[in-house]
PDB file of C-alpha atoms in Angstrom:
ATOM      1  CA  UNK A 130      11.705 -24.694   8.544  1.00  0.00           C
ATOM      2  CA  UNK A 131      14.346 -25.653  11.057  1.00  0.00           C
ATOM      3  CA  UNK A 132      16.274 -22.800  12.652  1.00  0.00           C
ATOM      4  CA  UNK A 133      19.549 -24.009  11.122  1.00  0.00           C
ATOM      5  CA  UNK A 134      18.022 -24.062   7.638  1.00  0.00           C
ATOM      6  CA  UNK A 135      16.492 -20.654   8.170  1.00  0.00           C
ATOM      7  CA  UNK A 136      19.859 -19.024   8.816  1.00  0.00           C
ATOM      8  CA  UNK A 137      21.357 -20.661   5.718  1.00  0.00           C
ATOM      9  CA  UNK A 138      18.978 -18.509   3.646  1.00  0.00           C
ATOM     10  CA  UNK A 139      18.828 -15.307   5.705  1.00  0.00           C
ATOM     11  CA  UNK A 140      21.516 -13.915   8.017  1.00  0.00           C
ATOM     12  CA  UNK A 141      18.899 -12.673  10.500  1.00  0.00           C
ATOM     13  CA  UNK A 142      15.199 -12.501  11.204  1.00  0.00           C
ATOM     14  CA  UNK A 143      15.225  -8.854  10.106  1.00  0.00           C
ATOM     15  CA  UNK A 144      16.718  -9.827   6.737  1.00  0.00           C
ATOM     16  CA  UNK A 145      13.953 -12.403   6.313  1.00  0.00           C
ATOM     17  CA  UNK A 146      11.205  -9.890   7.141  1.00  0.00           C
ATOM     18  CA  UNK A 147      12.800  -7.363   4.771  1.00  0.00           C
ATOM     19  CA  UNK A 148      12.830  -9.977   1.989  1.00  0.00           C
ATOM     20  CA  UNK A 149       9.137 -10.730   2.619  1.00  0.00           C
ATOM     21  CA  UNK A 150       8.310  -7.033   2.590  1.00  0.00           C
ATOM     22  CA  UNK A 151      10.140  -6.452  -0.693  1.00  0.00           C
ATOM     23  CA  UNK A 152       8.568  -9.472  -2.383  1.00  0.00           C
ATOM     24  CA  UNK A 153       5.035  -8.624  -1.264  1.00  0.00           C
ATOM     25  CA  UNK A 154       5.274  -4.965  -2.252  1.00  0.00           C
ATOM     26  CA  UNK A 155       6.955  -5.712  -5.591  1.00  0.00           C
ATOM     27  CA  UNK A 156       4.008  -7.949  -6.487  1.00  0.00           C
ATOM     28  CA  UNK A 157       1.573  -5.350  -5.216  1.00  0.00           C
ATOM     29  CA  UNK A 158       3.238  -2.572  -7.236  1.00  0.00           C
ATOM     30  CA  UNK A 159       2.935  -4.711 -10.353  1.00  0.00           C
ATOM     31  CA  UNK A 160      -0.794  -5.180  -9.729  1.00  0.00           C
ATOM     32  CA  UNK A 161      -1.257  -1.454  -9.155  1.00  0.00           C
ATOM     33  CA  UNK A 162       0.680  -0.550 -12.308  1.00  0.00           C
ATOM     34  CA  UNK A 163      -1.440  -2.972 -14.325  1.00  0.00           C
ATOM     35  CA  UNK A 164      -4.668  -1.571 -12.877  1.00  0.00           C
ATOM     36  CA  UNK A 165      -3.660   2.020 -13.658  1.00  0.00           C
ATOM     37  CA  UNK A 166      -2.065   1.362 -17.049  1.00  0.00           C
ATOM     38  CA  UNK A 167      -3.398   3.312 -19.991  1.00  0.00           C
ATOM     39  CA  UNK A 168      -5.755   5.327 -17.812  1.00  0.00           C
ATOM     40  CA  UNK A 169      -5.629   9.113 -17.938  1.00  0.00           C
ATOM     41  CA  UNK A 170      -4.796  10.837 -14.652  1.00  0.00           C
ATOM     42  CA  UNK A 171      -7.792  11.565 -12.479  1.00  0.00           C
ATOM     43  CA  UNK A 172     -10.480  10.024 -10.328  1.00  0.00           C
ATOM     44  CA  UNK A 173     -10.841   6.683 -12.120  1.00  0.00           C
ATOM     45  CA  UNK A 174      -7.099   6.058 -12.195  1.00  0.00           C
ATOM     46  CA  UNK A 175      -6.753   6.992  -8.532  1.00  0.00           C
ATOM     47  CA  UNK A 176      -9.612   4.667  -7.621  1.00  0.00           C
ATOM     48  CA  UNK A 177      -8.123   1.818  -9.677  1.00  0.00           C
ATOM     49  CA  UNK A 178      -4.788   2.145  -7.881  1.00  0.00           C
ATOM     50  CA  UNK A 179      -6.383   2.258  -4.443  1.00  0.00           C
ATOM     51  CA  UNK A 180      -8.576  -0.739  -5.247  1.00  0.00           C
ATOM     52  CA  UNK A 181      -5.625  -2.749  -6.563  1.00  0.00           C
ATOM     53  CA  UNK A 182      -3.666  -2.078  -3.371  1.00  0.00           C
ATOM     54  CA  UNK A 183      -6.517  -2.876  -1.010  1.00  0.00           C
ATOM     55  CA  UNK A 184      -7.670  -5.953  -2.933  1.00  0.00           C
ATOM     56  CA  UNK A 185      -4.068  -7.163  -3.141  1.00  0.00           C
ATOM     57  CA  UNK A 186      -3.719  -6.889   0.625  1.00  0.00           C
ATOM     58  CA  UNK A 187      -6.937  -8.821   1.206  1.00  0.00           C
ATOM     59  CA  UNK A 188      -5.908 -11.566  -1.217  1.00  0.00           C
ATOM     60  CA  UNK A 189      -2.868 -12.563   0.847  1.00  0.00           C
ATOM     61  CA  UNK A 190      -3.713 -14.169   4.190  1.00  0.00           C
ATOM     62  CA  UNK A 191      -0.337 -13.297   5.723  1.00  0.00           C
ATOM     63  CA  UNK A 192      -0.575  -9.636   4.812  1.00  0.00           C
ATOM     64  CA  UNK A 193      -1.978  -8.471   8.133  1.00  0.00           C
ATOM     65  CA  UNK A 194       1.033  -9.701  10.045  1.00  0.00           C
ATOM     66  CA  UNK A 195       3.384  -8.134   7.515  1.00  0.00           C
ATOM     67  CA  UNK A 196       1.577  -4.780   7.543  1.00  0.00           C
ATOM     68  CA  UNK A 197       1.421  -4.678  11.318  1.00  0.00           C
ATOM     69  CA  UNK A 198       5.054  -5.720  11.608  1.00  0.00           C
ATOM     70  CA  UNK A 199       6.159  -3.081   9.116  1.00  0.00           C
ATOM     71  CA  UNK A 200       4.887  -0.425  11.535  1.00  0.00           C
ATOM     72  CA  UNK A 201       6.917  -1.747  14.446  1.00  0.00           C
ATOM     73  CA  UNK A 202       9.981  -3.428  12.939  1.00  0.00           C
ATOM     74  CA  UNK A 203      12.901  -1.032  13.186  1.00  0.00           C
ATOM     75  CA  UNK A 204      14.714  -2.778  10.338  1.00  0.00           C
ATOM     76  CA  UNK A 205      11.873  -1.992   7.906  1.00  0.00           C
ATOM     77  CA  UNK A 206      11.625   1.770   8.401  1.00  0.00           C
ATOM     78  CA  UNK A 207      13.684   2.623   5.331  1.00  0.00           C
ATOM     79  CA  UNK A 208      11.699   0.204   3.116  1.00  0.00           C
ATOM     80  CA  UNK A 209       8.350   1.468   4.359  1.00  0.00           C
ATOM     81  CA  UNK A 210       9.380   5.103   3.851  1.00  0.00           C
ATOM     82  CA  UNK A 211      10.636   4.398   0.333  1.00  0.00           C
ATOM     83  CA  UNK A 212       7.463   2.485  -0.640  1.00  0.00           C
ATOM     84  CA  UNK A 213       5.246   5.201   0.807  1.00  0.00           C
ATOM     85  CA  UNK A 214       7.160   7.895  -1.096  1.00  0.00           C
ATOM     86  CA  UNK A 215       6.947   5.887  -4.316  1.00  0.00           C
ATOM     87  CA  UNK A 216       3.206   5.364  -3.857  1.00  0.00           C
ATOM     88  CA  UNK A 217       2.655   9.050  -3.109  1.00  0.00           C
ATOM     89  CA  UNK A 218       4.609  10.045  -6.218  1.00  0.00           C
ATOM     90  CA  UNK A 219       2.419   7.733  -8.285  1.00  0.00           C
ATOM     91  CA  UNK A 220      -0.668   9.679  -7.151  1.00  0.00           C
ATOM     92  CA  UNK A 221       0.620  13.172  -7.913  1.00  0.00           C
ATOM     93  CA  UNK A 222      -0.601  13.319 -11.532  1.00  0.00           C
ATOM     94  CA  UNK A 223      -4.048  12.155 -10.462  1.00  0.00           C
ATOM     95  CA  UNK A 224      -4.284  14.767  -7.743  1.00  0.00           C
ATOM     96  CA  UNK A 225      -3.155  17.536 -10.102  1.00  0.00           C
ATOM     97  CA  UNK A 226      -5.813  16.392 -12.588  1.00  0.00           C
ATOM     98  CA  UNK A 227      -8.341  16.619  -9.755  1.00  0.00           C
ATOM     99  CA  UNK A 228      -7.370  20.242  -9.109  1.00  0.00           C
ATOM    100  CA  UNK A 229      -4.899  20.005  -6.218  1.00  0.00           C
ATOM    101  CA  UNK A 230      -2.323  22.761  -6.688  1.00  0.00           C
ATOM    102  CA  UNK A 231       0.078  21.357  -4.059  1.00  0.00           C
ATOM    103  CA  UNK A 232      -0.612  17.629  -4.193  1.00  0.00           C
ATOM    104  CA  UNK A 233       2.416  16.305  -2.278  1.00  0.00           C
ATOM    105  CA  UNK A 234       0.961  16.408   1.267  1.00  0.00           C
ATOM    106  CA  UNK A 235      -2.388  15.129   0.011  1.00  0.00           C
ATOM    107  CA  UNK A 236      -0.660  12.192  -1.700  1.00  0.00           C
ATOM    108  CA  UNK A 237       1.264  11.336   1.483  1.00  0.00           C
ATOM    109  CA  UNK A 238      -1.938  11.445   3.530  1.00  0.00           C
ATOM    110  CA  UNK A 239      -3.775   9.271   0.995  1.00  0.00           C
ATOM    111  CA  UNK A 240      -1.053   6.639   1.168  1.00  0.00           C
ATOM    112  CA  UNK A 241      -1.272   6.583   4.965  1.00  0.00           C
ATOM    113  CA  UNK A 242      -5.073   6.391   4.878  1.00  0.00           C
ATOM    114  CA  UNK A 243      -5.071   3.552   2.348  1.00  0.00           C
ATOM    115  CA  UNK A 244      -2.640   1.599   4.546  1.00  0.00           C
ATOM    116  CA  UNK A 245      -4.952   2.120   7.520  1.00  0.00           C
ATOM    117  CA  UNK A 246      -7.966   0.982   5.516  1.00  0.00           C
ATOM    118  CA  UNK A 247      -6.001  -2.124   4.519  1.00  0.00           C
ATOM    119  CA  UNK A 248      -5.512  -3.016   8.194  1.00  0.00           C
ATOM    120  CA  UNK A 249      -9.184  -2.462   8.990  1.00  0.00           C
ATOM    121  CA  UNK A 250     -10.252  -4.573   6.023  1.00  0.00           C
ATOM    122  CA  UNK A 251      -7.844  -7.338   6.960  1.00  0.00           C
ATOM    123  CA  UNK A 252      -9.312  -7.418  10.477  1.00  0.00           C
ATOM    124  CA  UNK A 253     -12.834  -7.620   9.014  1.00  0.00           C
ATOM    125  CA  UNK A 254     -11.819 -10.066   6.304  1.00  0.00           C
ATOM    126  CA  UNK A 255     -13.623  -8.112   3.596  1.00  0.00           C
ATOM    127  CA  UNK A 256     -13.572  -4.820   1.706  1.00  0.00           C
ATOM    128  CA  UNK A 257     -15.038  -1.791   3.465  1.00  0.00           C
ATOM    129  CA  UNK A 258     -16.839   0.050   0.676  1.00  0.00           C
ATOM    130  CA  UNK A 259     -17.811   2.925   2.977  1.00  0.00           C
ATOM    131  CA  UNK A 260     -14.186   3.696   3.885  1.00  0.00           C
ATOM    132  CA  UNK A 261     -12.970   3.212   0.310  1.00  0.00           C
ATOM    133  CA  UNK A 262     -15.617   5.554  -1.050  1.00  0.00           C
ATOM    134  CA  UNK A 263     -15.067   8.029   1.776  1.00  0.00           C
ATOM    135  CA  UNK A 264     -11.354   8.271   1.053  1.00  0.00           C
ATOM    136  CA  UNK A 265     -12.008   8.711  -2.645  1.00  0.00           C
ATOM    137  CA  UNK A 266     -14.492  11.484  -1.816  1.00  0.00           C
ATOM    138  CA  UNK A 267     -11.853  13.224   0.302  1.00  0.00           C
ATOM    139  CA  UNK A 268      -9.286  12.985  -2.494  1.00  0.00           C
ATOM    140  CA  UNK A 269     -11.673  14.316  -5.110  1.00  0.00           C
ATOM    141  CA  UNK A 270     -13.256  17.039  -2.968  1.00  0.00           C
ATOM    142  CA  UNK A 271     -16.691  15.433  -3.323  1.00  0.00           C
ATOM    143  CA  UNK A 272     -18.801  16.760  -0.484  1.00  0.00           C
ATOM    144  CA  UNK A 273     -21.976  14.976  -1.606  1.00  0.00           C
TER     145      UNK A 273
END
């Protein structure tokens, strides 16, 4: 797209990146909601949500750049914080069902860990079953 055309659609580069971020995460949230729908809170629902997020990131070739940029782009901080809070809130019922009495910090840490796994998987170009299972074991208290 020519620079002149670009600025007819978005006032700035930051506005464009924000629009990409919103579109990508809206689609991802829809996939996660579908994966978790009609499942009772607990391990299986938590795993389905994590899998939907990670698989959704791997399915989009441009995701790595967007995820990396979201960590460094000052104009995305509010969007990233809001998405992370929303994702953490989605996990609270699952963590309570798994026995966590104060699930809020655990949910926030899970969201951060899943985002990190997404970056590692994107670099490898494939799912990392060991990391996915390890994070699920941490969340569920499985020491086996």
